CSV table of C-alpha atoms and ligand atoms in Angstrom, one decimal:
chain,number,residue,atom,x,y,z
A,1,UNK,CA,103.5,145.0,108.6
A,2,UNK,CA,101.9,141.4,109.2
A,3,UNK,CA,98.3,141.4,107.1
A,4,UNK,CA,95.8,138.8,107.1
A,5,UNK,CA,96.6,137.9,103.4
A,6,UNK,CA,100.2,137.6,102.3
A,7,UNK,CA,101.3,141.1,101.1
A,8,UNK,CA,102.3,140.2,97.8
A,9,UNK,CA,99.9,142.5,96.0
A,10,UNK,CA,100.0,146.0,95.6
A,11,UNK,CA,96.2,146.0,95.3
A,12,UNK,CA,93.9,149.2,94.3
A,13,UNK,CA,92.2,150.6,96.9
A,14,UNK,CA,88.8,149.6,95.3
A,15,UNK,CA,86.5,146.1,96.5
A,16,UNK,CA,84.1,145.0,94.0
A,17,UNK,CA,81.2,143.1,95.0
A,18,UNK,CA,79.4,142.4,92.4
A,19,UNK,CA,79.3,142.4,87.8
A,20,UNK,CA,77.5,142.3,85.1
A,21,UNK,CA,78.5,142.4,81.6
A,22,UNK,CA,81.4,144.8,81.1
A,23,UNK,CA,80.6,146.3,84.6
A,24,UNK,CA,81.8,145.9,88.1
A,25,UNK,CA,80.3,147.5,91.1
A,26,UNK,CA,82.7,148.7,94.2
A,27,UNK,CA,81.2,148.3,97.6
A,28,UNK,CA,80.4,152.3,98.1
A,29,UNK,CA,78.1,151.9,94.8
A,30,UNK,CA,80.2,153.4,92.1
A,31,UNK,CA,80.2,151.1,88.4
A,32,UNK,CA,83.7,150.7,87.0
A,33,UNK,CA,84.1,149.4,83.3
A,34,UNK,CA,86.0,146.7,82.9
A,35,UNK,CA,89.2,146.9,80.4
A,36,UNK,CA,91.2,144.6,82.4
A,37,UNK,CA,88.9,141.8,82.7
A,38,UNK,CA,90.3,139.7,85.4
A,39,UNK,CA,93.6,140.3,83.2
A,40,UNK,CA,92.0,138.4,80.4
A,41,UNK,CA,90.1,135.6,82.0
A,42,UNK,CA,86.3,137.1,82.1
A,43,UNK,CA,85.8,136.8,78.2
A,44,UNK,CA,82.3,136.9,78.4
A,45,UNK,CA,82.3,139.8,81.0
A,46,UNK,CA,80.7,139.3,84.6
A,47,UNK,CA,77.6,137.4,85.4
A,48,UNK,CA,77.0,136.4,81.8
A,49,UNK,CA,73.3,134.6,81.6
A,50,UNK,CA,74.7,131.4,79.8
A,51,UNK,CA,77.6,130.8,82.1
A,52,UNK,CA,75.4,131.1,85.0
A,53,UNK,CA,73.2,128.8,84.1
A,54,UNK,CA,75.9,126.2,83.0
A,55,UNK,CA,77.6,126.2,86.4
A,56,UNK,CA,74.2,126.4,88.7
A,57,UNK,CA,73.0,123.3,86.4
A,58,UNK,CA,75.9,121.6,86.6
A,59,UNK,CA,76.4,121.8,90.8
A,60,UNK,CA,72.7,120.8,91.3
A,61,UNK,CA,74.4,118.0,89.9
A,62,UNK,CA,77.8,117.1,90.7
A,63,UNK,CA,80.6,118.8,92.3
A,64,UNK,CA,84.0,116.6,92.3
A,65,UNK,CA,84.7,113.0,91.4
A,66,UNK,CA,88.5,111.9,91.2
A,67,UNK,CA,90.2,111.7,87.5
A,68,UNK,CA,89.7,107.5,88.8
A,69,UNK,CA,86.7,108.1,86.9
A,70,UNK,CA,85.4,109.6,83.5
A,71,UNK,CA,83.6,112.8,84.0
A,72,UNK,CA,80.9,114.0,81.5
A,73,UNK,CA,81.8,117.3,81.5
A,74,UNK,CA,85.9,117.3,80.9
A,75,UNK,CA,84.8,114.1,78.2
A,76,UNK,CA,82.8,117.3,76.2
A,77,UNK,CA,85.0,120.0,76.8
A,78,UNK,CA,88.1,117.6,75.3
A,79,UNK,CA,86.2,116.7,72.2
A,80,UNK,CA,84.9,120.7,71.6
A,81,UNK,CA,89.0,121.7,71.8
A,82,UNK,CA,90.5,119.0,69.5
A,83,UNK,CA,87.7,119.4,67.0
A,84,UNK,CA,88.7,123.3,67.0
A,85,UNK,CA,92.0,123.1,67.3
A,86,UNK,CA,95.5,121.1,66.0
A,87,UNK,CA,95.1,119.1,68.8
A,88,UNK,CA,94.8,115.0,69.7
A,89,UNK,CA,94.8,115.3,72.9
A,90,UNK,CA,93.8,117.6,76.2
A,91,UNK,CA,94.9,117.6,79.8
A,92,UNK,CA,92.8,119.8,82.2
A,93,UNK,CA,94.5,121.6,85.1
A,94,UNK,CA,93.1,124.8,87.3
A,95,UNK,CA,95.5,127.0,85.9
A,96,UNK,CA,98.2,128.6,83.3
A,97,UNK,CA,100.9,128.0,85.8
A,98,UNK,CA,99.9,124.1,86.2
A,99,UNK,CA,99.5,124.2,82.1
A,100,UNK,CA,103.2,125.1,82.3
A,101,UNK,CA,104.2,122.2,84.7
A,102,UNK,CA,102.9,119.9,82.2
A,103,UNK,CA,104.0,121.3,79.2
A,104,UNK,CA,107.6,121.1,80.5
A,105,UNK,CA,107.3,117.6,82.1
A,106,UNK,CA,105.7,116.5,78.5
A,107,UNK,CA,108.2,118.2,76.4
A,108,UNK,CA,111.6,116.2,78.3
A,109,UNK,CA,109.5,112.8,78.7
A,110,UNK,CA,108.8,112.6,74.6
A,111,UNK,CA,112.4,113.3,74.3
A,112,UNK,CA,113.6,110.8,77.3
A,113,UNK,CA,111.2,108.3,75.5
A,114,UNK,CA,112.9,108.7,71.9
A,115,UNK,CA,115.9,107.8,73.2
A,116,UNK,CA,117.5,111.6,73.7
A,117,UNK,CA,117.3,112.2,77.7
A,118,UNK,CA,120.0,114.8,77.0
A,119,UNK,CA,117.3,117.1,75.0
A,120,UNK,CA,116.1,118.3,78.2
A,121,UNK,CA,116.6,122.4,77.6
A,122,UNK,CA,113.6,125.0,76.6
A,123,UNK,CA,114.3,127.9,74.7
A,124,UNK,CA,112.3,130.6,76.4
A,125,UNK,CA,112.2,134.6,75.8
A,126,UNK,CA,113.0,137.5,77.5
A,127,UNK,CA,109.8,139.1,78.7
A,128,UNK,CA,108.2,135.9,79.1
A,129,UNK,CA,105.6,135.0,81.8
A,130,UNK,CA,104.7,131.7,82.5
A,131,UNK,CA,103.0,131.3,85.9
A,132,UNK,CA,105.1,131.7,89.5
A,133,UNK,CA,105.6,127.8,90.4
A,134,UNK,CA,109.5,126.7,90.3
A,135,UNK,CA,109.2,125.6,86.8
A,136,UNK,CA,107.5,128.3,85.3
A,137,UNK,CA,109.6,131.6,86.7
A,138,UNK,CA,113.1,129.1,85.8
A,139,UNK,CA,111.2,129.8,82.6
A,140,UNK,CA,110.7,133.1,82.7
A,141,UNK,CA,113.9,134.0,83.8
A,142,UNK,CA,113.6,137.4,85.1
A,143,UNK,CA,115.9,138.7,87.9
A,144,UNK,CA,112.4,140.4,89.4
A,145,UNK,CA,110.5,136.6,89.3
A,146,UNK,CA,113.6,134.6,89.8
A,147,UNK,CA,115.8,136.8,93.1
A,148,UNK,CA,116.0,135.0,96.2
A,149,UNK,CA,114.3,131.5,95.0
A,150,UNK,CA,117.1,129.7,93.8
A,151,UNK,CA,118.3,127.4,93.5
A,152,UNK,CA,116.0,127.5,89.9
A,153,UNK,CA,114.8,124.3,88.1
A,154,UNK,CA,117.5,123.8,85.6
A,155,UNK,CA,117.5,123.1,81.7
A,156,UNK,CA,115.5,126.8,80.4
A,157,UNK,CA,118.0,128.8,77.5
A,158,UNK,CA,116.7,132.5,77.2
A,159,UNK,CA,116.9,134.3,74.2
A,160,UNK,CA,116.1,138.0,73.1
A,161,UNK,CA,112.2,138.0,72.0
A,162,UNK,CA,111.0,138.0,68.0
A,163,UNK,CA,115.4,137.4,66.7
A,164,UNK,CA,115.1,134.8,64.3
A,165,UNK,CA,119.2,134.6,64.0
A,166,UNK,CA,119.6,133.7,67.7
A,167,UNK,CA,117.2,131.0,68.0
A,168,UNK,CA,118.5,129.9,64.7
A,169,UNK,CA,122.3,129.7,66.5
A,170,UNK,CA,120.6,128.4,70.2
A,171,UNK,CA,118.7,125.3,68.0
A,172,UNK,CA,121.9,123.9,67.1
A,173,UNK,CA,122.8,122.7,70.5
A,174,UNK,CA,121.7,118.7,70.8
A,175,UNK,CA,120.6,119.3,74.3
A,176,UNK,CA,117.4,121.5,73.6
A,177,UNK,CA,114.6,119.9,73.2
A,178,UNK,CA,111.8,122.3,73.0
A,179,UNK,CA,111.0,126.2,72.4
A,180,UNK,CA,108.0,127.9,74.9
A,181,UNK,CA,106.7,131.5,73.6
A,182,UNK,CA,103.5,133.3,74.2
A,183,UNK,CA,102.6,134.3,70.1
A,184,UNK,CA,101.8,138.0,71.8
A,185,UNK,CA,103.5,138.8,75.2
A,186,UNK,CA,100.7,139.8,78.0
A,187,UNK,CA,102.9,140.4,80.8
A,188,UNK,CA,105.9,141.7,78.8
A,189,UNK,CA,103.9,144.5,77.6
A,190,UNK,CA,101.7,143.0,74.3
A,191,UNK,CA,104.3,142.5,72.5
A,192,UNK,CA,103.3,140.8,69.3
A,193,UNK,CA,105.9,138.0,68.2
A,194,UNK,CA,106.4,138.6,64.1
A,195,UNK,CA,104.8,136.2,61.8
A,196,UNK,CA,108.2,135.5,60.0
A,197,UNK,CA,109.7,134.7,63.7
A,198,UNK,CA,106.9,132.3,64.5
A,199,UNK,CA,107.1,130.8,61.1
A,200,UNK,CA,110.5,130.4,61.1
A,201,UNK,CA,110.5,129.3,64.7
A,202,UNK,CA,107.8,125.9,62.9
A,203,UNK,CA,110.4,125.7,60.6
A,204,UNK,CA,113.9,125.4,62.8
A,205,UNK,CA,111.7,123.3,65.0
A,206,UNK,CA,110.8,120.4,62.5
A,207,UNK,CA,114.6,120.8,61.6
A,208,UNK,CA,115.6,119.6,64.2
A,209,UNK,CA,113.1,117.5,65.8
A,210,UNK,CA,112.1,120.6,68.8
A,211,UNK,CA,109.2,120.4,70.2
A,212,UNK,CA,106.7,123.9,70.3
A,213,UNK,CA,105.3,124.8,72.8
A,214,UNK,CA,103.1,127.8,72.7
A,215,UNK,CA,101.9,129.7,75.8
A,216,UNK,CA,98.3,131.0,74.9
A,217,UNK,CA,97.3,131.4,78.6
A,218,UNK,CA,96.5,135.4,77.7
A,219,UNK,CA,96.2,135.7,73.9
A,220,UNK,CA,93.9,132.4,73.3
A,221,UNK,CA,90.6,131.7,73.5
A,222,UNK,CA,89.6,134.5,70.7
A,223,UNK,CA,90.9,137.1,72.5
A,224,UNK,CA,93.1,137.9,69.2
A,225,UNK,CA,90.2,137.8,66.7
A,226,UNK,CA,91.1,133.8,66.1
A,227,UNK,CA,90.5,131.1,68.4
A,228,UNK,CA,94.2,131.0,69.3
A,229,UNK,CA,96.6,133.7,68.3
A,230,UNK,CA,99.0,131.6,66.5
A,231,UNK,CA,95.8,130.5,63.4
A,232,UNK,CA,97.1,133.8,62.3
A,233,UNK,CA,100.3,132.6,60.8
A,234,UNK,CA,99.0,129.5,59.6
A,235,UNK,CA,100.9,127.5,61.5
A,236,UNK,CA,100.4,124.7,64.8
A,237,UNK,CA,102.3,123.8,67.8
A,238,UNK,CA,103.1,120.9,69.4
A,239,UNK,CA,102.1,121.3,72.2
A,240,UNK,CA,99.7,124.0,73.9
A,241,UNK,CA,98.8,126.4,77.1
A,242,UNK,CA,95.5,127.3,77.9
A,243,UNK,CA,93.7,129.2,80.7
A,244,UNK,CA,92.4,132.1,81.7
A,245,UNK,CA,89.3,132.6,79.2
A,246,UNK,CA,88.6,128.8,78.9
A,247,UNK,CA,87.3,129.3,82.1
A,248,UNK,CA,85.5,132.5,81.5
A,249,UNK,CA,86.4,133.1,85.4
A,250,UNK,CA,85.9,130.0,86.4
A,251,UNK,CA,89.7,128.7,87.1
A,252,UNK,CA,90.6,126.5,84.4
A,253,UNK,CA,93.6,125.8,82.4
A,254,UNK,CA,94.4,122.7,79.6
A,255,UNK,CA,97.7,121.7,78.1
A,256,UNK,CA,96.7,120.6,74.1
A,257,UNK,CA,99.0,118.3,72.2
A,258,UNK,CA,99.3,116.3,69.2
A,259,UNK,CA,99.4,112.8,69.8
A,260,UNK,CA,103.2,112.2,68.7
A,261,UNK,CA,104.4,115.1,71.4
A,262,UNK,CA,102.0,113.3,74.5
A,263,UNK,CA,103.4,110.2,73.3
A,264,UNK,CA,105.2,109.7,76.6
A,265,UNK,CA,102.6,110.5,79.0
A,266,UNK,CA,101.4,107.2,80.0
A,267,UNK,CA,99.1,106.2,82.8
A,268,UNK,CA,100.8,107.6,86.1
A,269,UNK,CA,102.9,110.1,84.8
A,270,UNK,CA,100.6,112.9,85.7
A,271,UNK,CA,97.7,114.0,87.5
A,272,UNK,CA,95.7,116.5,89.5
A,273,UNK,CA,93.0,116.3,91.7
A,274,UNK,CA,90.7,118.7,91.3
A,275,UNK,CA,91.9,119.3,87.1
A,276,UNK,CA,89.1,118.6,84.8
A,277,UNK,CA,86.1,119.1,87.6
A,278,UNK,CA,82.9,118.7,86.4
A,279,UNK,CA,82.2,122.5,87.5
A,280,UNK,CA,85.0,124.3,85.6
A,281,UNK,CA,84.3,122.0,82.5
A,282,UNK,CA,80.6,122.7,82.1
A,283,UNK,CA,81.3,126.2,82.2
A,284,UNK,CA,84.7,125.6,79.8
A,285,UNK,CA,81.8,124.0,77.3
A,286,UNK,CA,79.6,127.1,77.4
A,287,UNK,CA,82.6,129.5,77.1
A,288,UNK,CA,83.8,127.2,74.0
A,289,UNK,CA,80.4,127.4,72.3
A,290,UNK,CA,80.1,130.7,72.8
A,291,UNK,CA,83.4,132.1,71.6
A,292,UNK,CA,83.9,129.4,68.8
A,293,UNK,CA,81.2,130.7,66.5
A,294,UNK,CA,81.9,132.3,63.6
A,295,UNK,CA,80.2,135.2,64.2
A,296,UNK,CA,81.4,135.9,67.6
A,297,UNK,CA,84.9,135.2,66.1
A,298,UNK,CA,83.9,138.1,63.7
A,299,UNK,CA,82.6,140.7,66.1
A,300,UNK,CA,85.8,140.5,68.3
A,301,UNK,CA,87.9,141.6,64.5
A,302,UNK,CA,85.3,144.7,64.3
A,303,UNK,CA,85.1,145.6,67.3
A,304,UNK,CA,89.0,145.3,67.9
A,305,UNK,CA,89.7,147.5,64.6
A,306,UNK,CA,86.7,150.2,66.1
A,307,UNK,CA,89.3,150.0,69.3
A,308,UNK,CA,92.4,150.1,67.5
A,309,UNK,CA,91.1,153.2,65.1
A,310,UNK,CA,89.9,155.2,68.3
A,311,UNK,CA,93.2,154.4,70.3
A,312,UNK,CA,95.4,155.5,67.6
A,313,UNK,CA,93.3,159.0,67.4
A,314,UNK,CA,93.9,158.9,71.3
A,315,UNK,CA,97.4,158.4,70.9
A,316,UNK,CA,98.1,161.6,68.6
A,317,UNK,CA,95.8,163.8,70.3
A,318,UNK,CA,97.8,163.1,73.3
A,319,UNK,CA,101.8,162.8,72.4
A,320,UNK,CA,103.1,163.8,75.6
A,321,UNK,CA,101.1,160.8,77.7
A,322,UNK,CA,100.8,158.3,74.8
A,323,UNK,CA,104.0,156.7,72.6
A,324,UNK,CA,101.7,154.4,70.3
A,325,UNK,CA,99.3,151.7,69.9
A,326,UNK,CA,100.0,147.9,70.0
A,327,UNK,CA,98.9,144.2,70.5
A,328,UNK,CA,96.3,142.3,68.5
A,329,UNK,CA,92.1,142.0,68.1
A,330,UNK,CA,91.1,142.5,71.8
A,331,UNK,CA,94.6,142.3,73.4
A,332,UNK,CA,95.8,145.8,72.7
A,333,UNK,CA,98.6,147.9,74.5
A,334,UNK,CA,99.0,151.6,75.0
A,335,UNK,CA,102.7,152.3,75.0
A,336,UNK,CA,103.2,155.5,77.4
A,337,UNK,CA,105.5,158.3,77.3
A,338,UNK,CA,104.0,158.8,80.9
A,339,UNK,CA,104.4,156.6,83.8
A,340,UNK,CA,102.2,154.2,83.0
A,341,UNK,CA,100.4,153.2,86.3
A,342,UNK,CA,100.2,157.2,86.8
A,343,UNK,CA,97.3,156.7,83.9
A,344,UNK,CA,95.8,153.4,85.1
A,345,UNK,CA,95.5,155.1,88.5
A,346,UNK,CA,94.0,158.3,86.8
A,347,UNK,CA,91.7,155.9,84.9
A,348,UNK,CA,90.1,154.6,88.4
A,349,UNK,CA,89.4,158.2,89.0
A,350,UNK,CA,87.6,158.1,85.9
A,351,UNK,CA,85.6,154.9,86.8
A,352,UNK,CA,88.0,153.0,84.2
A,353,UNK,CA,89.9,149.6,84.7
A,354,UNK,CA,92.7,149.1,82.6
A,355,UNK,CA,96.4,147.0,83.7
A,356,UNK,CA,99.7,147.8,83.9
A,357,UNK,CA,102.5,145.2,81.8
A,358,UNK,CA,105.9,145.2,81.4
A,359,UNK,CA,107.6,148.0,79.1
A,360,UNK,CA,105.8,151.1,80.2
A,361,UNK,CA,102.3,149.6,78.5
A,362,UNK,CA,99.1,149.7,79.4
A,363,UNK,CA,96.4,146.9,78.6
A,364,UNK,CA,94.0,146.9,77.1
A,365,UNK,CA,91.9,143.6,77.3
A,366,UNK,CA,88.5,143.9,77.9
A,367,UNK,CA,85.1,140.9,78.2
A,368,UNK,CA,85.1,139.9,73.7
A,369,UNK,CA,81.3,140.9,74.3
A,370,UNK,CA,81.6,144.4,74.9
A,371,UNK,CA,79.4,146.9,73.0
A,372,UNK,CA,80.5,149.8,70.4
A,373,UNK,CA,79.3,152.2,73.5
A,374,UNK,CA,81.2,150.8,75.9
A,375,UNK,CA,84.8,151.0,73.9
A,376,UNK,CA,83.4,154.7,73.1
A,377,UNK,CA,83.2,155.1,76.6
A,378,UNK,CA,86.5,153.9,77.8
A,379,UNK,CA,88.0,156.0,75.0
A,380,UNK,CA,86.4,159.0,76.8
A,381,UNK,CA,87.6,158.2,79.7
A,382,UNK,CA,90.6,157.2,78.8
A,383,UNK,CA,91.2,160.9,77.3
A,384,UNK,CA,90.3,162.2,80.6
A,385,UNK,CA,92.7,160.0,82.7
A,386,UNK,CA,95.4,161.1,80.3
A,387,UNK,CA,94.2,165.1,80.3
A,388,UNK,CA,94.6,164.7,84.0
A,389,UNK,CA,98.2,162.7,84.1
A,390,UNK,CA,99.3,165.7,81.9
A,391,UNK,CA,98.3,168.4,84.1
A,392,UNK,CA,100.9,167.1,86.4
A,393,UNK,CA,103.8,167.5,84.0
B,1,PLP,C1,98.6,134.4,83.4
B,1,PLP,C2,99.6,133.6,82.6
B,1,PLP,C3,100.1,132.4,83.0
B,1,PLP,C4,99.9,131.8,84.4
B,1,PLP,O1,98.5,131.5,84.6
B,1,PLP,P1,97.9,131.4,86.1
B,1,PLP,O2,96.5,130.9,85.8
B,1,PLP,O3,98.0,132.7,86.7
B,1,PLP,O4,98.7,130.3,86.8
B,1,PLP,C5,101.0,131.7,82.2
B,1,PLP,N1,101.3,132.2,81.0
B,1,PLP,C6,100.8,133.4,80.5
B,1,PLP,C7,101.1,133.9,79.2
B,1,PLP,C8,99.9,134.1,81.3
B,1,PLP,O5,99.4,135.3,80.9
């Protein structure tokens, strides 16, 4: 049946008008609590005060002005992300997916530049997600993202997630030129890549002159209990994705890079209209101050262990719905011995959002500024969602 919006959502039947904090309202009244956070974007929860005030100030001001110009606002937010981060230099798009785009385009251009056009393949993994354009499923790889859209963008080698000895044999060809991996998995089903694989992954990379690309469209942006998730094994890309929380719902996305692996993205190679807008940007600031203070930093570890401690009681108090607990700071996953979208359906009964991924997981991945009562309370509700699932064993 023909719908007014293209059917390619299976949507809840549930219309929220309205947020604040970790809380959304649906349109008959009822208050939900949010554990799926726009799928990781509203880091700061809904209608935070600071944000508000950031993007009203800003569009008393100004809207749009073309990339022809410098803008105030993307100027800040560049300078706030390459003083916290391994990063020279910052493009600004609208989204993850158009992070992707440039990542790839960057990656084959430093290689075309150097005098190796032929290094034109990226490694990617099994269980990826990378956005829906051309580029990003080709990435991906997936029969369900990939069927019926070919012919797909060429040049993408995919490998079996966190196996050091494959990439270790795939490196070896002269035609690849870069590696692309999220450091934990969102859509795959929060699946955390090893420290020894990521390590090892810096290592075979600067081996053999490969550019790294990291996708930290869902575990950045502190959502991990660092800034980005991959500060936790010491090491730095090349080149990185960014979206979702930058923007703390306001879309946004940025591709970081070091200035060697931008080297070949001279004036005209790029663009985007509306990228960098002084509206997402001044908002981008106030999510970056925010979530790049120390003490924020630090909350999101405690609060993420008072999580982790109270899912893993969940889990054995309830072996015949739950398998086990996984993920990282405030990106955590609840492997099911149940159908999992049985639970995240009973959870909406409960007044409870949490989101299906890949792998029979659910996610857990809720605003970084919730309170100690509200994880208590999606525990509690959480129980009951999974009491009810397993009354219907
Ligand atoms: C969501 C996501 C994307 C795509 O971002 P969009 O903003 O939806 O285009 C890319 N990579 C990862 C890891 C994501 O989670």
């Amino acid at each position: 049946m023909i719908t007014s919006i293209l059917p390619i959502y299976n949507r809840a039947p549930l219309t929220f008008v309205s947020g604040s904090g970790s809380w959304l309202v649906e349109a008959d009244g009822r208050r939900f609590l949010d554990f799926g956070a726009g799928i990781a974007v509203n880091v700061l929860g809904h209608a935070h005060p600071e944000l508000v005030v950031a993007l009203m100030e800003q569009a008393n001001k100004l809207w749009h002005v073309s990339n022809l110009y410098h803008i105030e606002p993307q100027q800040k937010l560049a300078d706030l992300l390459v003083e916290h981060t391994f990063s020279d230099t910052v493009f600004f798009s609208n989204s993850g997916t158009e992070a992707c785009e440039l990542a790839v385009k960057m990656a084959r251009k430093y290689h075309y530049d150097k005098g190796a056009p032929d290094r034109t393949d990226i490694i990617t993994f099994e269980g990826s997600f990378h956005g829906r354009s051309a580029a990003g499923i080709a990435a991906a790889g997936s029969e369900k993202m990939t069927k019926g859209f070919g012919p797909l963008l060429p040049g993408f080698v995919h490998l079996p997630f966190d196996d050091h000895d494959a990439l270790a044999e795939a490196v070896k060809s002269a035609t690849v030129g870069a590696i692309m991996v999220e450091p934990v998995q969102g859509e795959g089903g929060i699946r955390a890549l090893s420290d020894a694989c990521l390590k090892g992954m810096r290592d075979l990379c600067d081996e053999h002159g490969i550019l790294m690309i990291l996708d930290e469209v869902q575990c950045g942006v502190a959502r991990t209990g660092k800034l980005f998730a991959h500060e936790w094994s010491g090491i730095t890309p090349d080149i990185m994705m960014v979206a979702k929380g930058i923007g703390g719902g306001f879309p946004l996305g940025a591709v970081l890079a070091t200035q060697n692996a931008a080297s070949g993205m001279t004036a005209g190679t790029h663009g985007s209209t509306y990228g960098g807008n002084p509206l997402a940007c001044a908002v981008g600031c106030k999510v970056m101050e925010i979530v790049s203070e120390s003490a924020f930093i630090d909350d999101v570890n405690r609060k993420a262990d008072l999580l982790r401690q109270k899912l893993e009681s969940l889990v054995i108090g309830n072996p015949m719905v739950f398998d086990s607990v996984r993920g990282s700071g405030l990106m955590l996953g609840l492997k099911c011995k149940a159908t999992n979208t049985d639970i995240v359906q009973a959870g909406y009964a409960k007044n409870l959002l949490t989101v299906p991924a890949a792998d029979n997981v659910i996610r857990l991945i809720p605003p970084l500024n919730i309170s100690d009562n509200e994880i208590d309370e999606a525990v509690i509700r959480l129980e009951k969602a999974a009491t009810q699932v397993a009354l219907t064993f």
